[in-house]
Every structure is written in structure tokens, then in C-alpha cells.
Tab-separated table of C-alpha atoms and ligand atoms in Angstrom:
chain	number	residue	atom	x	y	z
A	1	MET	CA	-20.436	39.291	13.360
A	2	THR	CA	-23.249	41.536	14.609
A	3	GLN	CA	-26.348	41.842	12.465
A	4	THR	CA	-27.081	45.464	13.453
A	5	THR	CA	-25.279	46.953	10.522
A	6	SER	CA	-25.981	46.821	6.816
A	7	SER	CA	-23.228	49.273	5.854
A	8	PRO	CA	-20.551	47.317	3.822
A	9	SER	CA	-17.750	49.325	5.543
A	10	LEU	CA	-19.015	48.512	9.088
A	11	ALA	CA	-19.866	44.921	8.110
A	12	SER	CA	-16.194	44.203	7.450
A	13	VAL	CA	-15.114	45.250	10.970
A	14	PRO	CA	-14.842	42.161	13.083
A	15	SER	CA	-16.706	41.953	16.405
A	16	PRO	CA	-14.685	42.009	19.528
A	17	GLU	CA	-15.256	38.226	19.973
A	18	ASP	CA	-14.015	37.529	16.392
A	19	ALA	CA	-10.989	39.743	16.749
A	20	ALA	CA	-9.983	37.984	20.093
A	21	GLY	CA	-10.781	34.614	18.446
A	22	GLN	CA	-8.715	35.377	15.455
A	23	GLU	CA	-5.761	36.519	17.623
A	24	ASN	CA	-5.961	33.278	19.748
A	25	PHE	CA	-6.221	31.220	16.457
A	26	ASP	CA	-3.209	32.837	15.039
A	27	ARG	CA	-1.198	32.409	18.223
A	28	LEU	CA	-1.998	28.662	18.373
A	29	ILE	CA	-1.049	28.190	14.817
A	30	ALA	CA	2.228	30.151	15.289
A	31	GLU	CA	3.058	28.110	18.371
A	32	ASP	CA	2.398	24.845	16.431
A	33	SER	CA	-0.254	24.106	19.016
A	34	ARG	CA	-3.672	22.604	18.318
A	35	ILE	CA	-7.073	24.020	17.419
A	36	GLU	CA	-9.756	22.134	19.338
A	37	PRO	CA	-13.479	21.912	18.464
A	38	ARG	CA	-14.545	24.636	20.938
A	39	ASP	CA	-11.920	27.064	19.958
A	40	TRP	CA	-12.793	29.943	17.702
A	41	MET	CA	-11.616	29.321	14.124
A	42	PRO	CA	-12.045	31.249	10.827
A	43	GLN	CA	-14.993	30.172	8.768
A	44	ALA	CA	-12.673	29.321	5.872
A	45	TYR	CA	-10.604	26.993	8.178
A	46	ARG	CA	-13.728	25.191	9.341
A	47	LYS	CA	-15.075	24.832	5.813
A	48	SER	CA	-11.829	23.654	4.317
A	49	LEU	CA	-11.217	21.122	7.032
A	50	THR	CA	-14.763	19.827	6.843
A	51	ARG	CA	-14.312	19.285	3.202
A	52	GLN	CA	-10.861	17.658	3.575
A	53	VAL	CA	-11.741	15.401	6.510
A	54	SER	CA	-15.218	14.257	5.043
A	55	GLN	CA	-13.510	13.602	1.666
A	56	HIS	CA	-10.944	11.518	3.436
A	57	ALA	CA	-13.727	9.624	5.342
A	58	HIS	CA	-15.545	9.006	2.083
A	59	SER	CA	-12.339	7.617	0.434
A	60	GLU	CA	-11.905	5.195	3.287
A	61	ILE	CA	-15.511	3.895	2.826
A	62	ILE	CA	-15.557	3.770	-0.943
A	63	GLY	CA	-12.062	2.243	-0.806
A	64	MET	CA	-13.491	-0.872	0.903
A	65	GLN	CA	-15.129	-1.920	-2.328
A	66	PRO	CA	-12.257	-2.889	-4.596
A	67	GLU	CA	-10.837	-5.275	-1.939
A	68	ALA	CA	-14.126	-6.478	-0.475
A	69	ASN	CA	-14.812	-7.856	-4.046
A	70	TRP	CA	-11.924	-10.265	-3.378
A	71	ILE	CA	-12.715	-11.593	0.027
A	72	THR	CA	-14.696	-14.521	-1.350
A	73	ARG	CA	-12.012	-15.338	-3.862
A	74	ALA	CA	-8.983	-15.022	-1.532
A	75	PRO	CA	-6.679	-17.966	-2.371
A	76	SER	CA	-6.537	-19.324	1.260
A	77	LEU	CA	-8.248	-19.048	4.648
A	78	LYS	CA	-5.303	-17.091	6.002
A	79	ARG	CA	-5.449	-14.616	3.071
A	80	LYS	CA	-9.248	-14.299	3.492
A	81	ALA	CA	-8.907	-13.508	7.216
A	82	ILE	CA	-6.156	-10.900	6.507
A	83	LEU	CA	-8.074	-9.219	3.818
A	84	MET	CA	-11.294	-9.139	5.911
A	85	ALA	CA	-9.357	-7.538	8.800
A	86	LYS	CA	-7.933	-4.987	6.405
A	87	VAL	CA	-11.289	-4.036	4.848
A	88	GLN	CA	-12.755	-3.786	8.274
A	89	ASP	CA	-9.886	-1.354	9.277
A	90	GLU	CA	-10.895	0.883	6.393
A	91	ALA	CA	-14.420	1.022	7.733
A	92	GLY	CA	-13.036	1.984	11.093
A	93	HIS	CA	-10.950	4.699	9.452
A	94	GLY	CA	-14.082	6.048	7.850
A	95	LEU	CA	-15.822	6.155	11.231
A	96	TYR	CA	-12.959	7.886	13.094
A	97	LEU	CA	-12.862	10.563	10.292
A	98	TYR	CA	-16.640	11.131	10.046
A	99	SER	CA	-16.431	11.622	13.931
A	100	ALA	CA	-13.591	14.137	13.543
A	101	ALA	CA	-15.478	16.013	10.719
A	102	GLU	CA	-18.607	16.231	12.867
A	103	THR	CA	-16.693	18.024	15.615
A	104	LEU	CA	-16.430	20.887	13.008
A	105	GLY	CA	-20.164	21.282	13.116
A	106	THR	CA	-21.628	19.343	10.179
A	107	PRO	CA	-23.604	16.260	11.156
A	108	ARG	CA	-22.570	12.927	9.736
A	109	ASP	CA	-25.892	12.197	7.907
A	110	VAL	CA	-25.416	15.478	6.045
A	111	LEU	CA	-21.772	14.521	5.055
A	112	ASN	CA	-23.049	11.107	4.036
A	113	ASP	CA	-25.816	12.710	1.852
A	114	GLN	CA	-23.277	14.764	0.134
A	115	LEU	CA	-21.438	11.631	-0.944
A	116	LEU	CA	-24.597	9.749	-1.902
A	117	GLU	CA	-25.938	12.707	-3.937
A	118	GLY	CA	-22.570	12.911	-5.868
A	119	LYS	CA	-21.745	16.305	-4.389
A	120	ALA	CA	-18.640	15.110	-2.502
A	121	LYS	CA	-15.441	13.792	-3.892
A	122	TYR	CA	-13.412	10.776	-2.796
A	123	SER	CA	-10.007	9.606	-3.921
A	124	SER	CA	-9.855	8.844	-7.636
A	125	ILE	CA	-7.743	5.734	-7.119
A	126	PHE	CA	-10.886	3.760	-6.079
A	127	ASN	CA	-12.448	4.283	-9.463
A	128	TYR	CA	-10.191	1.709	-11.001
A	129	PRO	CA	-11.138	-1.955	-11.087
A	130	ALA	CA	-9.235	-4.725	-9.048
A	131	ARG	CA	-8.849	-7.224	-11.849
A	132	THR	CA	-6.940	-10.006	-10.245
A	133	TRP	CA	-5.736	-11.310	-6.781
A	134	ALA	CA	-2.469	-9.427	-7.423
A	135	ASP	CA	-4.370	-6.217	-7.223
A	136	MET	CA	-4.799	-6.923	-3.512
A	137	GLY	CA	-0.982	-6.793	-3.358
A	138	ALA	CA	-0.555	-3.701	-5.593
A	139	ILE	CA	-3.354	-1.869	-3.682
A	140	GLY	CA	-1.894	-2.755	-0.249
A	141	TRP	CA	1.780	-1.871	-1.343
A	142	LEU	CA	1.171	1.238	-3.461
A	143	VAL	CA	-2.254	2.683	-2.418
A	144	ASP	CA	-1.929	2.134	1.240
A	145	GLY	CA	1.776	3.046	0.816
A	146	ALA	CA	0.894	6.408	-0.767
A	147	ALA	CA	-1.757	6.898	1.930
A	148	ILE	CA	0.990	6.546	4.552
A	149	CYS	CA	3.213	9.126	2.938
A	150	ASN	CA	0.280	11.470	2.836
A	151	GLN	CA	-1.068	10.786	6.290
A	152	VAL	CA	1.971	10.488	8.563
A	153	PRO	CA	2.505	14.435	8.300
A	154	LEU	CA	-1.338	14.828	8.984
A	155	CYS	CA	-0.686	13.289	12.437
A	156	ARG	CA	0.622	16.857	13.182
A	157	ALA	CA	-2.322	18.636	11.544
A	158	SER	CA	-3.325	21.800	13.495
A	159	TYR	CA	-6.906	20.502	13.988
A	160	GLY	CA	-6.677	18.261	17.103
A	161	PRO	CA	-9.414	15.679	16.295
A	162	TYR	CA	-8.061	15.124	12.752
A	163	GLY	CA	-4.398	14.728	13.870
A	164	ARG	CA	-5.295	12.326	16.643
A	165	ALA	CA	-7.431	10.191	14.288
A	166	MET	CA	-4.476	10.028	11.841
A	167	VAL	CA	-2.190	8.509	14.521
A	168	ARG	CA	-4.214	5.391	14.833
A	169	ILE	CA	-5.022	5.229	11.121
A	170	CYS	CA	-1.372	5.441	10.169
A	171	LYS	CA	-0.464	2.499	12.385
A	172	GLU	CA	-3.087	0.365	10.582
A	173	GLU	CA	-2.065	1.588	7.240
A	174	SER	CA	1.458	0.318	7.750
A	175	PHE	CA	-0.004	-3.141	8.414
A	176	HIS	CA	-2.007	-2.808	5.192
A	177	GLN	CA	1.169	-1.853	3.207
A	178	ARG	CA	3.110	-4.896	4.585
A	179	GLN	CA	0.360	-7.281	3.719
A	180	GLY	CA	0.214	-5.890	0.179
A	181	TRP	CA	3.996	-6.142	-0.231
A	182	GLU	CA	3.989	-9.690	1.119
A	183	ILE	CA	1.280	-10.765	-1.381
A	184	LEU	CA	3.405	-9.398	-4.201
A	185	PHE	CA	6.545	-10.929	-2.881
A	186	GLU	CA	4.976	-14.335	-2.843
A	187	LEU	CA	3.650	-13.882	-6.316
A	188	SER	CA	6.762	-12.504	-7.809
A	189	HIS	CA	8.659	-15.579	-6.446
A	190	GLY	CA	5.955	-18.076	-7.627
A	191	THR	CA	5.293	-19.384	-11.202
A	192	PRO	CA	6.069	-17.141	-14.155
A	193	GLU	CA	2.232	-16.581	-14.581
A	194	GLN	CA	1.994	-15.435	-10.968
A	195	LYS	CA	4.986	-13.029	-11.391
A	196	GLN	CA	3.393	-11.663	-14.502
A	197	MET	CA	0.095	-11.188	-12.674
A	198	ALA	CA	1.949	-9.199	-10.010
A	199	GLN	CA	3.814	-7.123	-12.535
A	200	ASP	CA	0.603	-6.348	-14.449
A	201	ALA	CA	-1.112	-5.234	-11.240
A	202	VAL	CA	1.762	-2.933	-10.302
A	203	ASN	CA	1.874	-1.540	-13.895
A	204	ARG	CA	-1.877	-0.630	-13.665
A	205	THR	CA	-1.742	0.781	-10.137
A	206	TYR	CA	1.587	2.757	-10.134
A	207	GLY	CA	0.338	5.955	-12.085
A	208	PRO	CA	-2.987	6.360	-10.264
A	209	ALA	CA	-1.070	5.809	-6.947
A	210	LEU	CA	1.274	8.697	-7.653
A	211	GLN	CA	-1.731	10.807	-8.468
A	212	MET	CA	-3.159	10.229	-5.042
A	213	PHE	CA	-0.928	13.084	-3.832
A	214	GLY	CA	-3.035	15.532	-5.937
A	215	PRO	CA	-2.241	17.721	-8.881
A	216	PRO	CA	1.235	19.360	-9.342
A	217	ASP	CA	1.894	22.145	-6.878
A	218	ALA	CA	1.471	24.762	-9.676
A	219	ASP	CA	-2.055	23.477	-10.264
A	220	SER	CA	-2.975	23.194	-6.591
A	221	PRO	CA	-4.046	26.625	-5.343
A	222	ASN	CA	-5.534	25.413	-2.032
A	223	SER	CA	-2.366	23.869	-0.825
A	224	GLN	CA	-0.700	27.112	0.132
A	225	GLN	CA	-3.493	28.212	2.563
A	226	SER	CA	-3.632	24.592	3.951
A	227	MET	CA	0.202	24.731	4.690
A	228	ALA	CA	-0.200	28.246	6.198
A	229	TRP	CA	-2.856	26.742	8.548
A	230	LYS	CA	-0.414	23.864	9.230
A	231	VAL	CA	-2.994	21.300	8.197
A	232	LYS	CA	-0.752	20.196	5.355
A	233	ARG	CA	2.980	20.168	6.130
A	234	PHE	CA	4.413	19.254	2.681
A	235	SER	CA	3.383	20.046	-0.842
A	236	ASN	CA	1.831	17.551	-3.257
A	237	ASP	CA	5.020	17.336	-5.199
A	238	GLU	CA	7.286	16.896	-2.170
A	239	LEU	CA	5.102	13.967	-0.855
A	240	ARG	CA	4.993	12.442	-4.349
A	241	GLN	CA	8.882	12.585	-4.538
A	242	ARG	CA	9.130	11.042	-1.102
A	243	PHE	CA	6.841	8.167	-2.109
A	244	VAL	CA	8.812	7.469	-5.338
A	245	ASP	CA	12.090	7.529	-3.383
A	246	MET	CA	10.534	4.999	-1.001
A	247	ILE	CA	9.074	2.550	-3.447
A	248	VAL	CA	11.977	2.279	-5.966
A	249	PRO	CA	14.188	0.148	-3.603
A	250	GLN	CA	11.070	-1.760	-2.484
A	251	ALA	CA	10.296	-2.753	-6.110
A	252	GLU	CA	13.745	-3.953	-6.487
A	253	ALA	CA	13.389	-6.134	-3.401
A	254	LEU	CA	10.181	-7.541	-4.874
A	255	GLY	CA	11.886	-8.308	-8.167
A	256	LEU	CA	9.304	-6.246	-9.949
A	257	THR	CA	9.721	-3.042	-12.188
A	258	LEU	CA	7.953	0.267	-12.066
A	259	PRO	CA	6.340	1.189	-15.396
A	260	ASP	CA	8.251	4.367	-15.929
A	261	PRO	CA	11.194	4.539	-18.544
A	262	ASP	CA	12.187	7.934	-17.122
A	263	LEU	CA	12.659	6.642	-13.493
A	264	LYS	CA	16.301	7.056	-12.582
A	265	TRP	CA	18.447	8.196	-9.652
A	266	ASN	CA	19.494	11.841	-9.891
A	267	GLU	CA	22.697	12.194	-8.034
A	268	GLU	CA	22.606	16.057	-8.015
A	269	ARG	CA	19.147	16.137	-6.476
A	270	GLY	CA	19.437	13.089	-4.289
A	271	HIS	CA	16.118	11.879	-5.462
A	272	TYR	CA	14.734	9.637	-8.215
A	273	ASP	CA	13.526	11.531	-11.274
A	274	PHE	CA	10.293	10.256	-12.783
A	275	GLY	CA	8.288	10.761	-15.887
A	276	PRO	CA	5.137	12.871	-16.388
A	277	LEU	CA	1.735	11.537	-15.256
A	278	ASP	CA	-1.500	11.535	-17.234
A	279	TRP	CA	-3.335	14.455	-15.524
A	280	ASP	CA	-5.992	14.521	-18.224
A	281	GLU	CA	-7.043	11.046	-17.199
A	282	PHE	CA	-6.923	12.065	-13.542
A	283	THR	CA	-9.283	15.059	-14.216
A	284	ASP	CA	-11.547	12.870	-16.196
A	285	VAL	CA	-11.804	10.188	-13.352
A	286	ILE	CA	-12.380	12.918	-10.771
A	287	LYS	CA	-15.246	14.254	-12.926
A	288	GLY	CA	-16.900	10.802	-12.684
A	289	ASN	CA	-15.767	9.180	-15.941
A	290	GLY	CA	-13.420	6.565	-14.430
A	291	PRO	CA	-14.050	2.807	-15.286
A	292	MET	CA	-15.712	2.232	-11.881
A	293	ASN	CA	-17.223	5.524	-10.613
A	294	ALA	CA	-20.775	4.475	-11.410
A	295	GLN	CA	-20.557	1.080	-9.901
A	296	ARG	CA	-18.821	2.404	-6.743
A	297	MET	CA	-21.599	4.959	-6.169
A	298	ALA	CA	-24.423	2.441	-6.980
A	299	ARG	CA	-22.926	-0.026	-4.399
A	300	ARG	CA	-22.514	2.610	-1.844
A	301	ILE	CA	-26.146	3.795	-2.310
A	302	GLN	CA	-27.512	0.182	-2.125
A	303	ALA	CA	-25.499	-0.471	1.062
A	304	HIS	CA	-26.829	2.583	2.644
A	305	GLU	CA	-30.368	1.713	1.843
A	306	GLU	CA	-29.915	-1.812	3.009
A	307	GLY	CA	-28.538	-0.484	6.319
A	308	ALA	CA	-31.671	1.597	7.094
A	309	TRP	CA	-33.029	-1.007	9.472
A	310	VAL	CA	-29.675	-0.933	11.519
A	311	ARG	CA	-29.766	2.890	11.790
A	312	GLU	CA	-33.490	2.702	12.900
A	313	ALA	CA	-32.761	0.088	15.443
A	314	ALA	CA	-29.835	1.993	16.820
A	315	ALA	CA	-31.947	5.201	17.062
A	316	ALA	CA	-34.757	3.213	18.784
A	317	TYR	CA	-32.237	1.715	21.247
A	318	ALA	CA	-30.784	5.107	22.026
A	319	ARG	CA	-34.302	6.550	22.564
A	320	ARG	CA	-35.193	3.774	24.988
A	321	GLN	CA	-31.928	4.094	26.974
A	322	ALA	CA	-32.591	7.881	27.244
A	323	GLU	CA	-36.129	7.332	28.535
A	324	GLN	CA	-34.895	4.976	31.202
A	325	HIS	CA	-32.152	7.473	32.129
A	326	VAL	CA	-29.406	4.936	31.809
A	327	PRO	CA	-26.322	6.145	30.086
A	328	ALA	CA	-26.132	4.258	26.782
A	329	ASP	CA	-22.359	3.621	27.132
A	330	THR	CA	-22.847	1.886	30.449
A	331	GLN	CA	-25.394	-0.442	28.876
A	332	LEU	CA	-23.257	-1.174	25.876
A	333	ILE	CA	-20.138	-2.110	28.114
A	334	GLY	CA	-22.404	-4.395	30.154
A	335	ALA	CA	-23.939	-5.976	27.111
B	1	LIG	FE1	-7.480	3.488	5.506
B	2	LIG	FE1	-5.442	1.040	4.359
């Protein structure tokens, strides 16, 4: 947009560059091709994706906390090693996603500040406590399971760096879901107390996991635009239904029940019907009033402050490498 005009009527006329850019953008979207960082893109697309990808990154990083709390209390060395690997994967997911978000033009420290200052959202599911070891099973099976349902279609998101990050993330999420399922399977085939612990964790996680797909379609005004841009491929309700259809037979195989009296197969629809979810609670948790919001944020801020020396050392190292004219990557590979 040129700055030479102040007339409202002329200001709304796109510059030749913008018009050509829009045309190219529309063609790439229509062809189901990819938008790459150097391509022209509408401001609204850039803004919406920056918000989505950074919120996703924040969720991965905050999502480390409920499980990291259980690393020291894992019931065996094997379980501890698996849980550590899983939590470490989530840190990696955060890093890929912050990198993808940065390609849209907002530096990572700005995105991080938005989280630390409470201006950015992350998935509401992580504002619930992980009370027992069985929660590691329920989180893996249901939370990572819902993440997979949500994220597999995102591998085809129109923004290239986001879609490519999702490919690797989804592979790791499927390992996470299996490890969760396996924890629950072992507990549900253990002592009556262990089975009860598994059932209790599933009872507490089921509703919030279904809410991970976002509000009902009628209350999700941004979804339409996101689908038109081919970032989102299915609506919130479609993905939620897909998830319910997936977990009902898995719950049967586990020998556990899902806490919904309305859950039953609908022959006509070819899907499971399920009962209403508590959207008032969802809104309340998103607003910051969930049982763990304050603690999650306090821990995140504390970790950030304690990591200051690492960031300073990395910056000093990069400066020294630049002064010596040695590409930093070469040095790191040789280190
Ligand atoms: Fe993840
Ligand atoms: Fe995961």
C-alpha cells in the first residue's frame, strides 16, 4: 500500500504489487499448493497463522508441565525413560512450531513475551492437574490422541512451514498415544485399585479432551475463514466426532468406560452420539480460572528466568563465531 494518499477511496485501492500478490495467493490456495514465507500473503492470513502457530507452540511447552511433574515418581526406570522421552518430544514440538511462527515475521522472543505476559492463549487442557500416575496414561491416550486427530489434517495446511512441522510432530504424537494407551492397559488389567485409578483418570480427562477441538462450529466464527484458506480442513465438530468414533472401541479394548451416559452408536448417522459438554467451564478455564492456570504460568516464568544464562551464553557464542567468520553450524557439527 502506498503512503502517498490520504483519501479513503484511494486508500482502499490495492497497489499493483498487492493485486499481483493477492492473485498469486488465490491461485496457490485454489491449486491446493503451498504458501511459503517469501510469498505475498494477505495481512489477515499472516496474523491468523501467527496466532494459531504460536498458540500451538505455547501449548506444547506448557503441556510439558503436567507430565514432567511425574518423571521423578514414575513406577519404574523404563517408565521414567519413556516419560522423559515424551516430555522432551513436546519441547521439540514447541521449538519446531516457534521456528515456523517466526517465518511469518514475528521473532520468537516477542511470541514468548506474549505468553509470559498472559496475552497469549494455550490449550485449556493443560490447566487441569495430573493427580495420579494413571493421568500419564489418560493424557497420552486422550490428550495426545485428540492432538493427533486435530493435527493430521494440519500436515496439509496451506502454509508450508506449519504443514511440514506437523508431519514430524504427528509421528511423535502417535508414539505418545500408544505409550498412554499401554499405561492404561496395564493398570486396567492390574489390581482393582489400579483399575479404579485408570478409570478415574479417564473420567477426569474425557470431557476436557473433547473440548480440545474448540467450541461447537456455531460458536467458532474464525473456522470458516481458516477453512477457506485451507489451513483448517475439517470443522471443530467434525474432528470431535472423528475422535469419539476412534476412542469408543479403544476404551472397550482397555476394559474402561467413557463417562458419558448418552454415548451410543447411531446406525443412521454411522457415528457415535455423545452428550453435551460443559462449555461454561471451558470458557472459564480459557479465561484463566482453571485449577492450574496460575501455577502453570508461574512455573513457565520461573523456568524462563532460570534459563537466562543459557540464552546469554548462546548469544555470546554466536557473536564470537561471527567475529571469527566461522559459520556457527560448522562449529556445532564439529563440536
Ligand atoms: Fe506435542
Ligand atoms: Fe504429545
